[in-house]
Short mmCIF file of C-alpha atoms in Angstrom, two decimals:
data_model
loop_
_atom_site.label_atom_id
_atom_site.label_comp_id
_atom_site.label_asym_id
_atom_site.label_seq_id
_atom_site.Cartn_x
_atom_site.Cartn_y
_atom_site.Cartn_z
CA UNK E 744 108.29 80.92 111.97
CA UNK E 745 107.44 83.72 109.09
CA UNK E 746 110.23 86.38 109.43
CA UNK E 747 110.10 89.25 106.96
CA UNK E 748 113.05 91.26 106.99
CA UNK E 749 113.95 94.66 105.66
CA UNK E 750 117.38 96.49 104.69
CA UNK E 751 118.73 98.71 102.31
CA UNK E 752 117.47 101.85 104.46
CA UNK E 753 119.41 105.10 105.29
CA UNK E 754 119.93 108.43 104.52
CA UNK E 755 119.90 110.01 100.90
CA UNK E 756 119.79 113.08 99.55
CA UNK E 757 116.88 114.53 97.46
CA UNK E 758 117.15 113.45 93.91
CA UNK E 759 119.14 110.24 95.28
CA UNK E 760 118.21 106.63 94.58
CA UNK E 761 118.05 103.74 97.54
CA UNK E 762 116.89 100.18 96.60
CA UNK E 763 115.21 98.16 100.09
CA UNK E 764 114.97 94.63 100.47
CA UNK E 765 112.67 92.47 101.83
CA UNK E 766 113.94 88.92 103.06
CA UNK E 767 110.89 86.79 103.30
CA UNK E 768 111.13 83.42 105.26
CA UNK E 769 107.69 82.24 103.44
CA UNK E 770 107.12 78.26 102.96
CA UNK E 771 105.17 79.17 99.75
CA UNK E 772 106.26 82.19 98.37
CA UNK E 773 104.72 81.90 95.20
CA UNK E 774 101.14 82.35 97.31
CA UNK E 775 102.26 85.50 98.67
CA UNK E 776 101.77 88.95 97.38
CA UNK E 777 104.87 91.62 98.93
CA UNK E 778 103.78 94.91 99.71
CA UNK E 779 106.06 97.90 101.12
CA UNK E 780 103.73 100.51 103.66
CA UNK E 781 105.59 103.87 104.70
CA UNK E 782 105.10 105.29 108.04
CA UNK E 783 106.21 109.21 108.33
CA UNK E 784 106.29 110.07 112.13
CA UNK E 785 102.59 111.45 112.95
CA UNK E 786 101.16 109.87 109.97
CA UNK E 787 99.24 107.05 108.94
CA UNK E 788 100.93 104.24 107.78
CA UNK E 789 100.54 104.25 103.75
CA UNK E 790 100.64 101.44 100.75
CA UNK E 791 103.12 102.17 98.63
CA UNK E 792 103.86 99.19 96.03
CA UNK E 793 103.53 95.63 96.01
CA UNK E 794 104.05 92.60 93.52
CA UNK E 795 102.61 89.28 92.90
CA UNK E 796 104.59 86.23 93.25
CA UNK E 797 102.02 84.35 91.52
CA UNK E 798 101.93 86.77 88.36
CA UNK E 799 104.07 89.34 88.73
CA UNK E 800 101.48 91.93 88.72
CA UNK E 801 102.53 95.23 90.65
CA UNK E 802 100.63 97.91 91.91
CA UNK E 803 101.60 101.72 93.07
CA UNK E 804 100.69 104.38 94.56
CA UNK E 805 99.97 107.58 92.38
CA UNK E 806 103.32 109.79 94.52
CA UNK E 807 105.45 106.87 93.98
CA UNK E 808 104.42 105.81 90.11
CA UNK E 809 107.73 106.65 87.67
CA UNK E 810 109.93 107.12 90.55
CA UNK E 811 110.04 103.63 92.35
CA UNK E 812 109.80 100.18 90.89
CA UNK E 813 109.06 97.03 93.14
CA UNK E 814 110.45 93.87 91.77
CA UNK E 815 110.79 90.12 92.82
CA UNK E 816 113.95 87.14 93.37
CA UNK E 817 111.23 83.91 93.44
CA UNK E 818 114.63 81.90 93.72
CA UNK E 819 115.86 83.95 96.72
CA UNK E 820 112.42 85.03 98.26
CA UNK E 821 113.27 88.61 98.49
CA UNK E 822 111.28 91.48 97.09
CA UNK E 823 113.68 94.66 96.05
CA UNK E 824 112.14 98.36 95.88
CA UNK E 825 114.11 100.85 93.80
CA UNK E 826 113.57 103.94 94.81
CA UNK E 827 114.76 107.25 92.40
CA UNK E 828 114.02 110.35 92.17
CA UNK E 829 113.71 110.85 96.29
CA UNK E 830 112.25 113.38 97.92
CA UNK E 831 111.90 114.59 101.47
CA UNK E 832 108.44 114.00 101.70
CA UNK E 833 109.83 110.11 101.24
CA UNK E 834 110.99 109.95 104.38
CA UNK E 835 109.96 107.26 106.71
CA UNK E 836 110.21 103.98 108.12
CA UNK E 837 109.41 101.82 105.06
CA UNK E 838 107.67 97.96 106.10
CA UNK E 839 107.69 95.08 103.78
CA UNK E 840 104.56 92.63 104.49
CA UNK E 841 102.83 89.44 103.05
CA UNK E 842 99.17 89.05 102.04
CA UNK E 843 98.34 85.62 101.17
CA UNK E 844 96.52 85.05 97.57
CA UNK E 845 93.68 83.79 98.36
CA UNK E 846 90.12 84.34 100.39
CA UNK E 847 90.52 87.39 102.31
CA UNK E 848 93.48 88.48 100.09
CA UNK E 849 94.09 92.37 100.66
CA UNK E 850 95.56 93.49 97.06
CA UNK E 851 96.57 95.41 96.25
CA UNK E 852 97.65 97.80 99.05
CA UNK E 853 95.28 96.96 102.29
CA UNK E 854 96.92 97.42 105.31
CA UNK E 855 94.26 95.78 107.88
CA UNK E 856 94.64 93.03 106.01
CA UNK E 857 98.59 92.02 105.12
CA UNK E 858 99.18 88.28 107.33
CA UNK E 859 102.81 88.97 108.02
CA UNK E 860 104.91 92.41 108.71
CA UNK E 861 108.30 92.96 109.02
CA UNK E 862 110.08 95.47 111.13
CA UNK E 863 110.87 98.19 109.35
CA UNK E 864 114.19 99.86 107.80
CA UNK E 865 114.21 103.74 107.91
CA UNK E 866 114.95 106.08 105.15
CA UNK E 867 116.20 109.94 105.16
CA UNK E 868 115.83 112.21 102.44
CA UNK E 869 117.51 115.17 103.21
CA UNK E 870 117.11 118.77 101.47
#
């Protein structure tokens, strides 16, 4: 069973840092892309980075670009996002899911398409 699995959340202040991770229980997780969505309440749920396993490529979004950086443990099949520079607007619950690199692949940031989700870890900026 694929179990993707999120931590690191909580409650920051503006101008704080929090770093998430994202646990993945993938057989191959070389074939995998990880990509971290952010769900404010009443809003959409949004892309916000993600990362090759096969390449390392990355991809953000243009609020998130110099602020957070998404980066990858092959060896321990987690996916970290550092997140600086945080501001209220940030807050949400934050999902890690897998999109398989292949056919039907949905990079960078395509949230119809992502094969596995996790369950979410929320974060808090406060004022």
């Amino acid at each position: 069973e694929v179990q993707l699995v999120e931590s690191g959340g909580g409650l920051v202040q503006a101008g704080g840092s929090l770093r998430l991770s994202c646990a993945a229980s993938l057989f191959e997780f070389d074939d995998y892309a990880i990509a971290w969505f952010r769900q404010a309440p009443g809003k959409d749920r949004e892309g916000v980075a993600c990362i090759s396993n096969a390449d390392g490529s990355t991809y953000y979004t243009d609020s998130v670009k110099e602020r957070f950086t998404i980066s990858s443990d092959n060896a321990k099949n987690t996916v970290y996002l550092q997140m600086s520079r945080l501001k209220p607007e940030d807050t949400a619950v934050y999902y890690c899911a897998a999109d398989f690199l292949g056919y039907g692949s949905s990079w960078p940031l395509g949230v119809d398409g992502m094969d596995f989700w996790g369950n979410g870890t929320l974060v808090t900026v406060s004022l």
